[in-house]
Short mmCIF file of C-alpha atoms and ligand atoms in Angstrom, two decimals:
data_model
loop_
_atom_site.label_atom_id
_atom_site.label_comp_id
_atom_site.label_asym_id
_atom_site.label_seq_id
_atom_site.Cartn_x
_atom_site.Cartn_y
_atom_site.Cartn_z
CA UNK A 1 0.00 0.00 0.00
CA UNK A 2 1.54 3.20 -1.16
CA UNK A 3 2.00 5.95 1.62
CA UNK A 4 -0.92 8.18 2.33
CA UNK A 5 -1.37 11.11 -0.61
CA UNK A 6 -2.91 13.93 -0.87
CA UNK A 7 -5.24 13.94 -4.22
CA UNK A 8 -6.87 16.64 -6.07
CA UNK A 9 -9.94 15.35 -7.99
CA UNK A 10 -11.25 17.55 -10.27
CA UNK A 11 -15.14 16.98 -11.13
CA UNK A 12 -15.27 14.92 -8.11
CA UNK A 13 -19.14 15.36 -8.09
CA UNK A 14 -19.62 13.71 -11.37
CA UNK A 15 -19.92 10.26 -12.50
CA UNK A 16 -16.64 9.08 -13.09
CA UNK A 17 -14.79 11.71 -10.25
CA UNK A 18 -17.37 10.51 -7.42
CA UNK A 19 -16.35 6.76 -7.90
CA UNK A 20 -12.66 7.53 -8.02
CA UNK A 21 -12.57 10.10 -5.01
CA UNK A 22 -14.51 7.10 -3.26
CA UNK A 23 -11.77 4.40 -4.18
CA UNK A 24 -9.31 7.03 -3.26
CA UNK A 25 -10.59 7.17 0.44
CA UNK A 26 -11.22 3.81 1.02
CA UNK A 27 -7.61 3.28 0.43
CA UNK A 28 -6.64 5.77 2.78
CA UNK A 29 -5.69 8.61 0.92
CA UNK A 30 -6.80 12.52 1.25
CA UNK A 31 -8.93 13.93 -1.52
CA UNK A 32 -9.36 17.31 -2.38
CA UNK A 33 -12.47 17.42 -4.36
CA UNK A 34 -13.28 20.10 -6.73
CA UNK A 35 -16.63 20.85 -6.25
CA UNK A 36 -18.62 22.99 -8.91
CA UNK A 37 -22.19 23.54 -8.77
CA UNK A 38 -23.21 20.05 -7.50
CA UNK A 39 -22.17 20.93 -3.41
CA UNK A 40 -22.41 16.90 -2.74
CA UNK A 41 -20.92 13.44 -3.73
CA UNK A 42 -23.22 10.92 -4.29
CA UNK A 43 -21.35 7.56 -5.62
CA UNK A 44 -22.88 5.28 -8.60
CA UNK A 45 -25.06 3.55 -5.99
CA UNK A 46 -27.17 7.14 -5.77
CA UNK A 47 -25.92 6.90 -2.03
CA UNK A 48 -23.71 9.89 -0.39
CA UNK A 49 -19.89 8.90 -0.53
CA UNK A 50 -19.12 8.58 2.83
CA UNK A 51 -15.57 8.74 3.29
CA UNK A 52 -13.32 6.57 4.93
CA UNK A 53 -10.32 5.50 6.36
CA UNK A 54 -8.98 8.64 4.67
CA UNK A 55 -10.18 12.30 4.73
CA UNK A 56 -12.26 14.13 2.16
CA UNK A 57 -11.91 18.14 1.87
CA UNK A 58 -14.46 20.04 -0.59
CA UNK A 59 -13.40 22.75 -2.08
CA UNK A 60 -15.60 25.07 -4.13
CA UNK A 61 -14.38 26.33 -7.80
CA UNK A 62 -14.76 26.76 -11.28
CA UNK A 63 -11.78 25.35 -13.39
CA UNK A 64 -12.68 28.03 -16.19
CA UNK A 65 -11.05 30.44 -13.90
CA UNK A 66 -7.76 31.36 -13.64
CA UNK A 67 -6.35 29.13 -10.44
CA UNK A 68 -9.29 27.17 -10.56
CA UNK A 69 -11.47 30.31 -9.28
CA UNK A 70 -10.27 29.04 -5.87
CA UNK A 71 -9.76 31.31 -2.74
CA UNK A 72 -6.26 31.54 -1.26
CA UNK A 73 -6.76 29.25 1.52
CA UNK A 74 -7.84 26.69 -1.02
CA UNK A 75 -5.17 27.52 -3.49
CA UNK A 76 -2.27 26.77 -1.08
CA UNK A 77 -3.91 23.55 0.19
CA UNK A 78 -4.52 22.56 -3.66
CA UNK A 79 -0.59 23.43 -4.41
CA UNK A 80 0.32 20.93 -1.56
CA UNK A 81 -1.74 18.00 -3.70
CA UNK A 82 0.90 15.12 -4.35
CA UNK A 83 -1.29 14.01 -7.65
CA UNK A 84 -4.16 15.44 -9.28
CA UNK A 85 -6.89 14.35 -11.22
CA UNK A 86 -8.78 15.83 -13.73
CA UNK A 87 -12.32 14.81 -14.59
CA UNK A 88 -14.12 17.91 -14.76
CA UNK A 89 -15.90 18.59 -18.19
CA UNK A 90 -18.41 19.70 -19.98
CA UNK A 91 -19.85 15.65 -21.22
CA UNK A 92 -23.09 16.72 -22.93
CA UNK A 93 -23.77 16.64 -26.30
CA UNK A 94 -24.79 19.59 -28.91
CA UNK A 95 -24.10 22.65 -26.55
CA UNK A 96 -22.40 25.57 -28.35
CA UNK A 97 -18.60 25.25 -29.29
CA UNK A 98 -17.95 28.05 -26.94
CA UNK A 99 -19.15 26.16 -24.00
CA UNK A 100 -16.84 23.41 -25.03
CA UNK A 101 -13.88 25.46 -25.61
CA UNK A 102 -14.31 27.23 -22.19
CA UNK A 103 -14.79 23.94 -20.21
CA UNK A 104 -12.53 21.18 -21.36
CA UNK A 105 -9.68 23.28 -22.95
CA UNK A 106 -9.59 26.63 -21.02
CA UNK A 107 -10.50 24.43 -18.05
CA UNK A 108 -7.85 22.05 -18.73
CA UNK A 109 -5.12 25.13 -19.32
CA UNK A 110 -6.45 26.19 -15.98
CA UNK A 111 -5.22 22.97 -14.48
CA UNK A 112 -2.46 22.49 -16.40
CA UNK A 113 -0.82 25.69 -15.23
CA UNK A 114 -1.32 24.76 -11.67
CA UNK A 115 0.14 21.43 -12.30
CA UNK A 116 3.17 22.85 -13.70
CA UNK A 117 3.36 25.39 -11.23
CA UNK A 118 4.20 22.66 -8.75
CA UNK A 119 5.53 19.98 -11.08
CA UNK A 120 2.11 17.71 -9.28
CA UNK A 121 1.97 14.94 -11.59
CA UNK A 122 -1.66 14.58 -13.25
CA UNK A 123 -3.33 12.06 -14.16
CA UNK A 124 -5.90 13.65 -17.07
CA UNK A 125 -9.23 11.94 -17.90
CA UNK A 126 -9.71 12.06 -22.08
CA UNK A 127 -11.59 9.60 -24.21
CA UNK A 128 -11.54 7.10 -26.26
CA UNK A 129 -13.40 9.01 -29.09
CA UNK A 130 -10.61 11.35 -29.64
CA UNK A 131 -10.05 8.66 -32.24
CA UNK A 132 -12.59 10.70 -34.26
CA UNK A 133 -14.37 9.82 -37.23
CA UNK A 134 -12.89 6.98 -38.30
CA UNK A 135 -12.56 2.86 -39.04
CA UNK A 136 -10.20 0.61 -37.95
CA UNK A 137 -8.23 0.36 -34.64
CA UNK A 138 -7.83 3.02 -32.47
CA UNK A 139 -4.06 2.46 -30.50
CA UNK A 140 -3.30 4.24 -27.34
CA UNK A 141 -0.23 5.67 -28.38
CA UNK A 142 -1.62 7.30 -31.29
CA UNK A 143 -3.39 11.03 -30.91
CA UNK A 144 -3.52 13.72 -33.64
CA UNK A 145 -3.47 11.67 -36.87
CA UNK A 146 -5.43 14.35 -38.53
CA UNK A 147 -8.76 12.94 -37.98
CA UNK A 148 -11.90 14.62 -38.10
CA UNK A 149 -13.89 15.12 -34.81
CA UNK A 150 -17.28 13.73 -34.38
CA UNK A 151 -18.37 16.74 -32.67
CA UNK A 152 -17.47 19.72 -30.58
CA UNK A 153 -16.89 18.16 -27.68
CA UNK A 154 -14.74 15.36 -29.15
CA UNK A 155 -12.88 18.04 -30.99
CA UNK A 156 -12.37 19.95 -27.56
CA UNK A 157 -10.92 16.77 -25.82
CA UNK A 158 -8.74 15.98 -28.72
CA UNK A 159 -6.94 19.38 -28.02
CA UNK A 160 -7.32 19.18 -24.52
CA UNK A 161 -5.40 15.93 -24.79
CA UNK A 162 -3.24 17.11 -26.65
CA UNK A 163 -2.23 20.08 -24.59
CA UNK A 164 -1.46 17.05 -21.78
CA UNK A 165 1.20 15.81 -24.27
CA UNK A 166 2.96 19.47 -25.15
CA UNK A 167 2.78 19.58 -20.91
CA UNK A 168 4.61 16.28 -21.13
CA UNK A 169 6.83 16.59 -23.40
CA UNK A 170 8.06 19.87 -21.50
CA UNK A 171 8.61 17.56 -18.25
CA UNK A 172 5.10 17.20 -16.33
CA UNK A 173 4.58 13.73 -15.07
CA UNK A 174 1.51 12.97 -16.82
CA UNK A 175 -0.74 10.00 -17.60
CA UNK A 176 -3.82 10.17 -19.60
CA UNK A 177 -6.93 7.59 -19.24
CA UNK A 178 -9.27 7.39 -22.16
CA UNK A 179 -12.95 5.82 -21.73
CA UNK A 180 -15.24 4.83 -24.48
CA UNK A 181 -19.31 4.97 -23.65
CA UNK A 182 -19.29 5.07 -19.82
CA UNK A 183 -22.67 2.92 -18.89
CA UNK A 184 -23.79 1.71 -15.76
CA UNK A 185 -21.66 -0.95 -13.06
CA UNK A 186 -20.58 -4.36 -14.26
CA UNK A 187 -22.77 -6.69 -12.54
CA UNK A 188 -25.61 -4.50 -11.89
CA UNK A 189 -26.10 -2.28 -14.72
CA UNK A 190 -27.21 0.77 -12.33
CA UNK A 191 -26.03 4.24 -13.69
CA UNK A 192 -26.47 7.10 -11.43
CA UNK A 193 -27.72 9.35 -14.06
CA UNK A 194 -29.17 8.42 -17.24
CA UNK A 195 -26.93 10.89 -19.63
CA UNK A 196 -24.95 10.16 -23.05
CA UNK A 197 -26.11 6.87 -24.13
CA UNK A 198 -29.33 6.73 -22.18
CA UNK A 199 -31.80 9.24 -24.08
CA UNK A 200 -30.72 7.82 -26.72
CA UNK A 201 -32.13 4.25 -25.98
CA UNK A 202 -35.64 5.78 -24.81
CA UNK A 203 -36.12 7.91 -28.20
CA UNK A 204 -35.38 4.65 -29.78
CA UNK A 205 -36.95 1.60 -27.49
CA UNK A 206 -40.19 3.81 -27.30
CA UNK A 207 -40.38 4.09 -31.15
CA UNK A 208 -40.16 7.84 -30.75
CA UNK A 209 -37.56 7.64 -33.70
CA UNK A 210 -38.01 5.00 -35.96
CA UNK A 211 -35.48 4.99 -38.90
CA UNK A 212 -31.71 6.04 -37.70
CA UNK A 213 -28.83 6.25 -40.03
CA UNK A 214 -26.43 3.80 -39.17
CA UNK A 215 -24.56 0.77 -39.94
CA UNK A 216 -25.56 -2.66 -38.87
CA UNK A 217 -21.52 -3.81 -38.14
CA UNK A 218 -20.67 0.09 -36.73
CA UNK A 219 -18.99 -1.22 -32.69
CA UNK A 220 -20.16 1.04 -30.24
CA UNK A 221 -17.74 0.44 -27.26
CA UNK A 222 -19.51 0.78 -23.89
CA UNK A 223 -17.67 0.77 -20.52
CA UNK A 224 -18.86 0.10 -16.96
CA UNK A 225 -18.29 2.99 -14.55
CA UNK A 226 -16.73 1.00 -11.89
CA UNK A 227 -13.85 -0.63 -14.86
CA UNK A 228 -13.22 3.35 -15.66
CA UNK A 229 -12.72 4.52 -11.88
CA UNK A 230 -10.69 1.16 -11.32
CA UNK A 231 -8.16 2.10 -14.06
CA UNK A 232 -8.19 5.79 -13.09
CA UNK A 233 -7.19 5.17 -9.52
CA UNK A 234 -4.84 2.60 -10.16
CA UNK A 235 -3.32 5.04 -12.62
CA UNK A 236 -3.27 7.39 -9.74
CA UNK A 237 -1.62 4.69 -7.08
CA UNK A 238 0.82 3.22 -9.29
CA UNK A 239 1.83 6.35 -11.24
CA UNK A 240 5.51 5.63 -11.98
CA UNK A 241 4.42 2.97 -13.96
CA UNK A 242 1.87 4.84 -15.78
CA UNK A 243 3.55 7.92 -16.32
CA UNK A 244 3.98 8.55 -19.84
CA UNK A 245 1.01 6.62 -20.88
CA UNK A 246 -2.11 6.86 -22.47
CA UNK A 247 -4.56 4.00 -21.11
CA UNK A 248 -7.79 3.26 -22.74
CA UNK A 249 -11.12 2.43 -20.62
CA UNK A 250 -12.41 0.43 -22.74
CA UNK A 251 -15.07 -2.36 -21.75
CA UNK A 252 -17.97 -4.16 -24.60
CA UNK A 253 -17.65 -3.28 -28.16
CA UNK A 254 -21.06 -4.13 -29.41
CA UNK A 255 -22.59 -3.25 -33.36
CA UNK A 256 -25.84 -2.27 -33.92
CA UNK A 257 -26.88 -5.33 -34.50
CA UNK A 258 -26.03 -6.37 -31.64
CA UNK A 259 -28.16 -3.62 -30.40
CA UNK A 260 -30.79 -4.15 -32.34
CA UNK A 261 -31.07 -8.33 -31.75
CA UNK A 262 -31.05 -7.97 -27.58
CA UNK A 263 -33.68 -4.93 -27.97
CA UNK A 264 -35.89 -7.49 -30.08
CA UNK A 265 -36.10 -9.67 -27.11
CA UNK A 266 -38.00 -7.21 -25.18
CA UNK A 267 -41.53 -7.16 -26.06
CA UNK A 268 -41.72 -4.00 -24.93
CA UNK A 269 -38.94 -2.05 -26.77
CA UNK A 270 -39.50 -1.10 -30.31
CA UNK A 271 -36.61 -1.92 -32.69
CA UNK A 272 -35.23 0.84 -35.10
CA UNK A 273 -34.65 0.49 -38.26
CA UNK A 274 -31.15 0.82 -39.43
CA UNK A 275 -30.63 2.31 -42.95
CA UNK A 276 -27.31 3.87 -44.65
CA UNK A 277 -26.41 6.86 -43.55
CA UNK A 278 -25.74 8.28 -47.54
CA UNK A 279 -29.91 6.92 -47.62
CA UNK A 280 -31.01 8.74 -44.72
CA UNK A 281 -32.91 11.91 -45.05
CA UNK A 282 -34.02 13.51 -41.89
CA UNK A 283 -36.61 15.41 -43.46
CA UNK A 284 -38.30 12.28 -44.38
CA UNK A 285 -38.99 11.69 -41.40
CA UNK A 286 -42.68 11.65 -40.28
CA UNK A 287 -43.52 15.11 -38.51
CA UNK A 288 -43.85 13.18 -34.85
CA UNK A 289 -40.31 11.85 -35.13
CA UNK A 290 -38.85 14.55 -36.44
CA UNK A 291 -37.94 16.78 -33.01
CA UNK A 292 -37.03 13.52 -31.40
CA UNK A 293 -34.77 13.28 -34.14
CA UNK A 294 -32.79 16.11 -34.32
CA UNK A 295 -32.85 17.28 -30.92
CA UNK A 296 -31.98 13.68 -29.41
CA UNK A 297 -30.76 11.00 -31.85
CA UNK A 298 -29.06 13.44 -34.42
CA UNK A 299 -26.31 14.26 -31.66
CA UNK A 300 -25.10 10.84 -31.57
CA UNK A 301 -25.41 9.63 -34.98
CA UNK A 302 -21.64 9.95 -35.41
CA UNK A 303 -21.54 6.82 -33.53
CA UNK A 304 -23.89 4.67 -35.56
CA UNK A 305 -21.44 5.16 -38.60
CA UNK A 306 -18.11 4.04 -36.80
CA UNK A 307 -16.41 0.63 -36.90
CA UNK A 308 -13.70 1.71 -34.98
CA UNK A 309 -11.95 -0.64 -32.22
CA UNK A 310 -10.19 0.31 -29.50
CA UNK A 311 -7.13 -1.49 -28.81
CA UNK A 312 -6.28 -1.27 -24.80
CA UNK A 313 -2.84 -3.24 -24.94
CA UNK A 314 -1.39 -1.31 -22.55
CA UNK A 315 -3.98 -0.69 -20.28
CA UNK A 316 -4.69 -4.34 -20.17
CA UNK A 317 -0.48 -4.89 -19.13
CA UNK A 318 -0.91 -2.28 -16.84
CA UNK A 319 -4.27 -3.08 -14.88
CA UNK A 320 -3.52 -7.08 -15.31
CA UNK A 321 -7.21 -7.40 -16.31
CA UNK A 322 -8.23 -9.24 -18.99
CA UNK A 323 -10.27 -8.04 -22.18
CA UNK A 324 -14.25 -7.69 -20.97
CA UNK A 325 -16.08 -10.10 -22.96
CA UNK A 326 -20.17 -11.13 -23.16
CA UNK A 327 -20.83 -7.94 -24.19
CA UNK A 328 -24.77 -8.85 -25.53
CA UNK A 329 -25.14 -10.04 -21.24
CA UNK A 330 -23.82 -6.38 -20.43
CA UNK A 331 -26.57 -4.55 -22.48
CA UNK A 332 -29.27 -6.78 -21.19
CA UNK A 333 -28.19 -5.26 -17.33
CA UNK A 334 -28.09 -2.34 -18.84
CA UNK A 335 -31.37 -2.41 -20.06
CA UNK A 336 -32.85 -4.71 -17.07
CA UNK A 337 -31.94 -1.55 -14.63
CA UNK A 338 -33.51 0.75 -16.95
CA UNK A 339 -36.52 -0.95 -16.91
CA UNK A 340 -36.87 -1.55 -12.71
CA UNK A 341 -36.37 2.29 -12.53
CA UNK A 342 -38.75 3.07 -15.37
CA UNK A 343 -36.40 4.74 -17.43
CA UNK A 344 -37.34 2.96 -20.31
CA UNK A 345 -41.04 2.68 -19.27
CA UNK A 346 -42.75 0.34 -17.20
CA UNK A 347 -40.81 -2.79 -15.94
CA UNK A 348 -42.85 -6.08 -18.19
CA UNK A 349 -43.43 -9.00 -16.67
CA UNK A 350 -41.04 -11.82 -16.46
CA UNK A 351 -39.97 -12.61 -19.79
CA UNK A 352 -39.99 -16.42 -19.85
CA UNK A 353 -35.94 -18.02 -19.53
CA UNK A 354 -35.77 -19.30 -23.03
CA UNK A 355 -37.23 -15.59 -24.79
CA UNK A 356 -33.09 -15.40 -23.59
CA UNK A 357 -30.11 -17.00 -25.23
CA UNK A 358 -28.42 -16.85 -21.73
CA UNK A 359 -31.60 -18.37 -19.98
CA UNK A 360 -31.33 -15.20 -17.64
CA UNK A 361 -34.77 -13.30 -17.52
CA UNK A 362 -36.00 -10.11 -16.77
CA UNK A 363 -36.06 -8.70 -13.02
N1 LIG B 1 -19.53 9.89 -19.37
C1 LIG B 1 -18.94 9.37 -20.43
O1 LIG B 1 -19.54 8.59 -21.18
C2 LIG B 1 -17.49 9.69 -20.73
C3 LIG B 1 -16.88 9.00 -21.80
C4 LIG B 1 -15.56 9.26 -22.10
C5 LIG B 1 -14.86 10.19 -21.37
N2 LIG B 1 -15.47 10.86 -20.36
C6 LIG B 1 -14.68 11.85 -19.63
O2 LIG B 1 -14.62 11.43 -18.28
C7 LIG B 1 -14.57 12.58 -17.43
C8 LIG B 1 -15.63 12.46 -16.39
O3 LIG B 1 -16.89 12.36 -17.05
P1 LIG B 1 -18.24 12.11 -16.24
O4 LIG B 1 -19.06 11.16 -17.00
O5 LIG B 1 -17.94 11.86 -14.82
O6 LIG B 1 -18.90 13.55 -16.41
P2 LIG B 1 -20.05 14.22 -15.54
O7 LIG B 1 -20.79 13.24 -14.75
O8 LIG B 1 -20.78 15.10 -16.53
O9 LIG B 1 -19.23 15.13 -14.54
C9 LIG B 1 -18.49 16.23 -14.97
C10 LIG B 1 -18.03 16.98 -13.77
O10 LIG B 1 -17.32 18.15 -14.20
C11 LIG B 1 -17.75 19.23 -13.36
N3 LIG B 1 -17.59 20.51 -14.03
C12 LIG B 1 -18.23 20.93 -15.15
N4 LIG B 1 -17.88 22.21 -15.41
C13 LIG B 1 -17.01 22.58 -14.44
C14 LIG B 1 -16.32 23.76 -14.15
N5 LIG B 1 -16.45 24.86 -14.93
N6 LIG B 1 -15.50 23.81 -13.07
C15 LIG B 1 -15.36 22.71 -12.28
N7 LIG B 1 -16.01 21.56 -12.49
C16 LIG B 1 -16.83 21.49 -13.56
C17 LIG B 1 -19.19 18.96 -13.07
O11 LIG B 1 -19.59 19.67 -11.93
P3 LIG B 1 -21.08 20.35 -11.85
O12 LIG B 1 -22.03 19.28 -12.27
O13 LIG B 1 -21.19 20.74 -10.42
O14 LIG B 1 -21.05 21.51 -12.80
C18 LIG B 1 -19.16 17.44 -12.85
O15 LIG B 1 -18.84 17.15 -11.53
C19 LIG B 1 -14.72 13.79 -18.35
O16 LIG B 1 -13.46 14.33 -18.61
C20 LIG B 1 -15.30 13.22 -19.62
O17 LIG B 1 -14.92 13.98 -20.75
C21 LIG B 1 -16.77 10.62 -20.01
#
């Protein structure tokens, strides 16, 4: 067990910060946690973290502020940080470039800066989808290959990543941690929130939308919360050996036919239709499905026209953990907690064992 640390996490209220500021605790370390608007923690489980054996101390602050907008008492305790993490960002999807710019690469500047000022080695939390628009396999080491952004928030992490690197290259300890889809917990499914993904599965499972552009063999990679915070602290704890690295958090690549076969075995889920994208016209659309459309589904079509894989070589070295496989099982939690919270509607009644392929049935 490494000797007690000081951390600064960075987003510590959101998804991904709230389960590593938790993992950082429980192994006895001091976290710093940047609090923004949210004043509270509460962990994956939708319970409060409560902290323990080590010591939790909120700070309040805004990382598109110079010092992290953070008052001097807060600034000299956040200078005394032996590692920081960065989480914070602006995750959600269509917002004006602006907002983007201000969050993920100002803010990142913001904590670059004080990172350098004190040489604190940082571990910075990417993703996977700086790959951008593109086929093939992804590889950790690569970054700017000239690729073209799905959107303005991938573009805004590419150059936020980026930045890392230049930081790196001019002698900050760094280590960088990309995750794919971030979905709910391994064994359980349960997400906290219902963001990214989510919306998109009730426009779709509800028949709101019923013709998407998309290919059938496009891999959408989804990873559980709990794999992304384990790789993020163990980046953290064993940051020698990950210094100078770029780890992906990757978990179950599934295509949209995979998608599309596990929604068919809910009765209650209607199925879209995938058609080529170059066949696609939104304006076809019928007038109901239209909004749905473009103010929901259009913001993630990117990903229904990738067959990109992420290759996670090192991470897997690093971590010791072996590839995730039985992706189809995954969804089916995913979709099972969705359900028993009503997410996706009302909770059906058992679906008889064999409706399954794995025998497993609806809660
Ligand atoms: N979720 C995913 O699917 C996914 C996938 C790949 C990579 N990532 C990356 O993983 C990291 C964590 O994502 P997440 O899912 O945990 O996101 P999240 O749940 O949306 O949390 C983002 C956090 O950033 C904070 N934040 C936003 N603006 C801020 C500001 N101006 N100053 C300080 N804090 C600010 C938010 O605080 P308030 O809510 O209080 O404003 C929130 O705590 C991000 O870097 C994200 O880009 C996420």
């Amino acid at each position: 067990m490494p000797d007690p640390m000081t951390v600064l996490v960075t987003g510590a209220g959101g998804l991904v910060g709230a389960e590593v500021t938790a993992r950082l605790t429980a192994a006895g370390h001091t976290v710093l946690t940047l609090l923004h608007r949210t004043p509270g923690i509460v962990r994956n489980n939708g319970r409060a973290l409560v902290p323990g054996p080590g010591a939790l101390i909120p700070v309040t602050g805004d990382i598109t502020r110079p010092g992290l907008g953070l008052n001097q008492e807060d600034r000299r305790l956040a200078a005394t940080a032996d590692r920081i993490v960065h989480c914070a960002a602006v995750t959600d999807f269509g917002l004006p470039d602006e907002r983007y710019d201000r969050v993920n690469v100002t803010g990142t500047r913001h904590v670059l800066d004080l990172a350098l000022h004190a040489r604190t080695p940082l571990a910075h939390v990417s993703t996977a989808y700086v790959c951008g628009e593109r086929d093939g396999t992804a590889r950790e080491d690569e970054l700017d290959v000239g690729q073209r952004p799905g959107n303005g928030y991938e573009r805004s992490k590419l150059t936020a990543e980026t930045m890392v690197r230049e930081a790196a290259a001019d002698g900050l300890p760094t280590t960088v941690v990309r995750p794919s889809i971030v979905t709910g917990a391994t064994r359980t499914g349960r997400v906290r929130e219902f963001k990214t993904i989510y919306p998109v599965l009730r426009v779709l499972t509800r028949g709101l939308v019923r013709t998407v552009p998309g290919h059938y063999d496009c891999v959408l990679d989804l990873v559980p919360v709990d794999r992304v915070a384990d790789l993020v602290t163990e980046a953290v704890l064993r940051f020698e050996e990950a210094r100078g690295r770029t780890l992906h958090a990757v978990g179950h690549e599934l295509t949209l036919r995979d998608f599309s076969d596990v929604l068919a075995e809910y009765p209650c889920f209607h199925v879209p239709r995938f058609v080529p994208p170059s066949a696609f016209r939104a304006r076809a659309l019928p007038d109901r499905e239209r909004p749905y459309y473009d103010r929901v589904v259009s913001l993630y079509d990117t990903y229904f026209r990738r067959r990109v894989h992420f290759d996670d070589a090192r991470a897997a070295v690093f971590s010791g953990r072996p590839a995730t496989t039985r992706a189809r099982p995954y969804l089916r939690r995913l979709l099972d907690h969705c359900l028993t919270t009503g997410y996706l509607g009302p909770a059906p009644r058992q679906v008889p064992a064999t409706a399954r392929p794995d025998g497993s049935t609806h809660r």
